[in-house]
Short mmCIF file of C-alpha atoms in Angstrom, two decimals:
data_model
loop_
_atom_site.label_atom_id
_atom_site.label_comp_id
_atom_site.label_asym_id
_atom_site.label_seq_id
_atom_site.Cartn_x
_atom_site.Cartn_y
_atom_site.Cartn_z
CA UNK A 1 132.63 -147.23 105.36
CA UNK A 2 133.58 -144.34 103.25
CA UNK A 3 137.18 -142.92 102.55
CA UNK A 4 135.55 -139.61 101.77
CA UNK A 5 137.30 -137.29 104.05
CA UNK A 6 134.87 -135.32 106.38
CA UNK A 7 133.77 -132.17 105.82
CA UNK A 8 135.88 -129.43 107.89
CA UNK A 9 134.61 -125.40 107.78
CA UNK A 10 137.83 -124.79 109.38
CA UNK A 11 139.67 -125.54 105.80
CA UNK A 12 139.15 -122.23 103.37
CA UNK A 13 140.09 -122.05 100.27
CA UNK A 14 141.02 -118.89 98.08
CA UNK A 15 141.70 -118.82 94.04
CA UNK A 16 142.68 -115.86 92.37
CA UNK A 17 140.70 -115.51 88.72
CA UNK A 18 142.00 -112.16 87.67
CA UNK A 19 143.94 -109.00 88.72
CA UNK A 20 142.21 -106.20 87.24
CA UNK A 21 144.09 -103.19 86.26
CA UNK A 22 141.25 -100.59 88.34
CA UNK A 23 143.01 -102.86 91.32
CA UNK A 24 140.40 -105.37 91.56
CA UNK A 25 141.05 -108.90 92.79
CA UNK A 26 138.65 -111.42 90.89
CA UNK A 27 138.18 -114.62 93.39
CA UNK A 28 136.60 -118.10 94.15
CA UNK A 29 136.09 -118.58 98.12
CA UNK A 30 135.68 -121.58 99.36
CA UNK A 31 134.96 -123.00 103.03
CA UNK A 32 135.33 -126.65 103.54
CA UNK A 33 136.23 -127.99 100.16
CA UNK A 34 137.61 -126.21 96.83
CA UNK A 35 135.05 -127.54 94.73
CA UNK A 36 132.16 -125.70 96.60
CA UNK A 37 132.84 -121.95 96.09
CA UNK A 38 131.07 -118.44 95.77
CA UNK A 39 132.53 -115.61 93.37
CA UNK A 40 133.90 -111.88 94.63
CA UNK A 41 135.43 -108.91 93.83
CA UNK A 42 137.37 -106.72 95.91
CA UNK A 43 139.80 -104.24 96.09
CA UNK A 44 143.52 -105.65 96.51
CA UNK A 45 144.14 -104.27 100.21
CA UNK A 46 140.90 -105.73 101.34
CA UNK A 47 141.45 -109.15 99.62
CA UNK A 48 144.72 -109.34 101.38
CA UNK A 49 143.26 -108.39 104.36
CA UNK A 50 140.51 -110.85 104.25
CA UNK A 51 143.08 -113.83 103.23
CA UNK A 52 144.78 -113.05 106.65
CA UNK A 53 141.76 -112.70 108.30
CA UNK A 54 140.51 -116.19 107.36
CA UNK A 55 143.89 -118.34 106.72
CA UNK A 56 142.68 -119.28 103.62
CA UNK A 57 144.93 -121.90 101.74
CA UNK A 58 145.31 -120.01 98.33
CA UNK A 59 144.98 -122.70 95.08
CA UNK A 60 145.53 -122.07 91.79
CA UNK A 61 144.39 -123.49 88.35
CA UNK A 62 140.88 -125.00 87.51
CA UNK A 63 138.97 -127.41 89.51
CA UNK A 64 139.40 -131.21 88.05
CA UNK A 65 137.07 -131.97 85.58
CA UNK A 66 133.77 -133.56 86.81
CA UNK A 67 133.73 -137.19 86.57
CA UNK A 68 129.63 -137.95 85.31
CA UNK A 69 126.92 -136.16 83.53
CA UNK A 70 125.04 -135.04 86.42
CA UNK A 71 128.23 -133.40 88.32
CA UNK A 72 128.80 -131.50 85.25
CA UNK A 73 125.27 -130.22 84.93
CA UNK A 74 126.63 -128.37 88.56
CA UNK A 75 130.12 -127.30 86.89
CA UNK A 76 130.00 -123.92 86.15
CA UNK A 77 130.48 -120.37 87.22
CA UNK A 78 128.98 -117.10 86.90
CA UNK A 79 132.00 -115.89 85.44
CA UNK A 80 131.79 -118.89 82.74
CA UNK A 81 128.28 -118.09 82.02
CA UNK A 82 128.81 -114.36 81.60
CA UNK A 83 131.71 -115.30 78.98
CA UNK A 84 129.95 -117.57 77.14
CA UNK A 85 126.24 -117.08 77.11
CA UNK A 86 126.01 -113.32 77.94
CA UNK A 87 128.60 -111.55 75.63
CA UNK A 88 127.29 -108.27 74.51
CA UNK A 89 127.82 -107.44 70.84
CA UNK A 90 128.30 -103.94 69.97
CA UNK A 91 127.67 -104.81 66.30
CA UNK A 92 124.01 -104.54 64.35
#
């Protein structure tokens, strides 16, 4: 038998990446588990709206570091990638 907790969609999960200053809210979503999460943008009145709308349990920090090679392959984000990979240089 396995400990691992079942999965529940009624669980959501929001964290907060970045308030922008055109009033942007920069967020990880989640449904079921933290770890499992799509990126958006939205304005602040609508993210607050859409908390309420879907109880979401708001968490903060980064996720804990994945444990083998193979889950770490899968540990990224779009907003990693852009930062590191994708940076445009203004310079010649």
């Amino acid at each position: 038998m396995s400990n691992k907790p079942t999965f529940n969609p009624n669980l959501k999960f929001v964290r907060v990446i970045e308030k922008h200053a055109s009033g942007l809210v920069e967020f990880e979503f989640a449904v079921g588990e933290p770890e499992l999460f799509v990126e958006l943008l939205m304005a602040q009145a609508q993210f607050d709206d859409f908390c309420v709308m879907h109880g979401v349990t708001p968490t903060q920090g980064p996720l804990a570091a994945s444990q083998s090679p193979e889950e770490q392959e899968w540990d990224w984000s779009l907003r990693a990638a852009r930062e590191q990979h994708f940076r445009h240089d203004n310079k010649a």
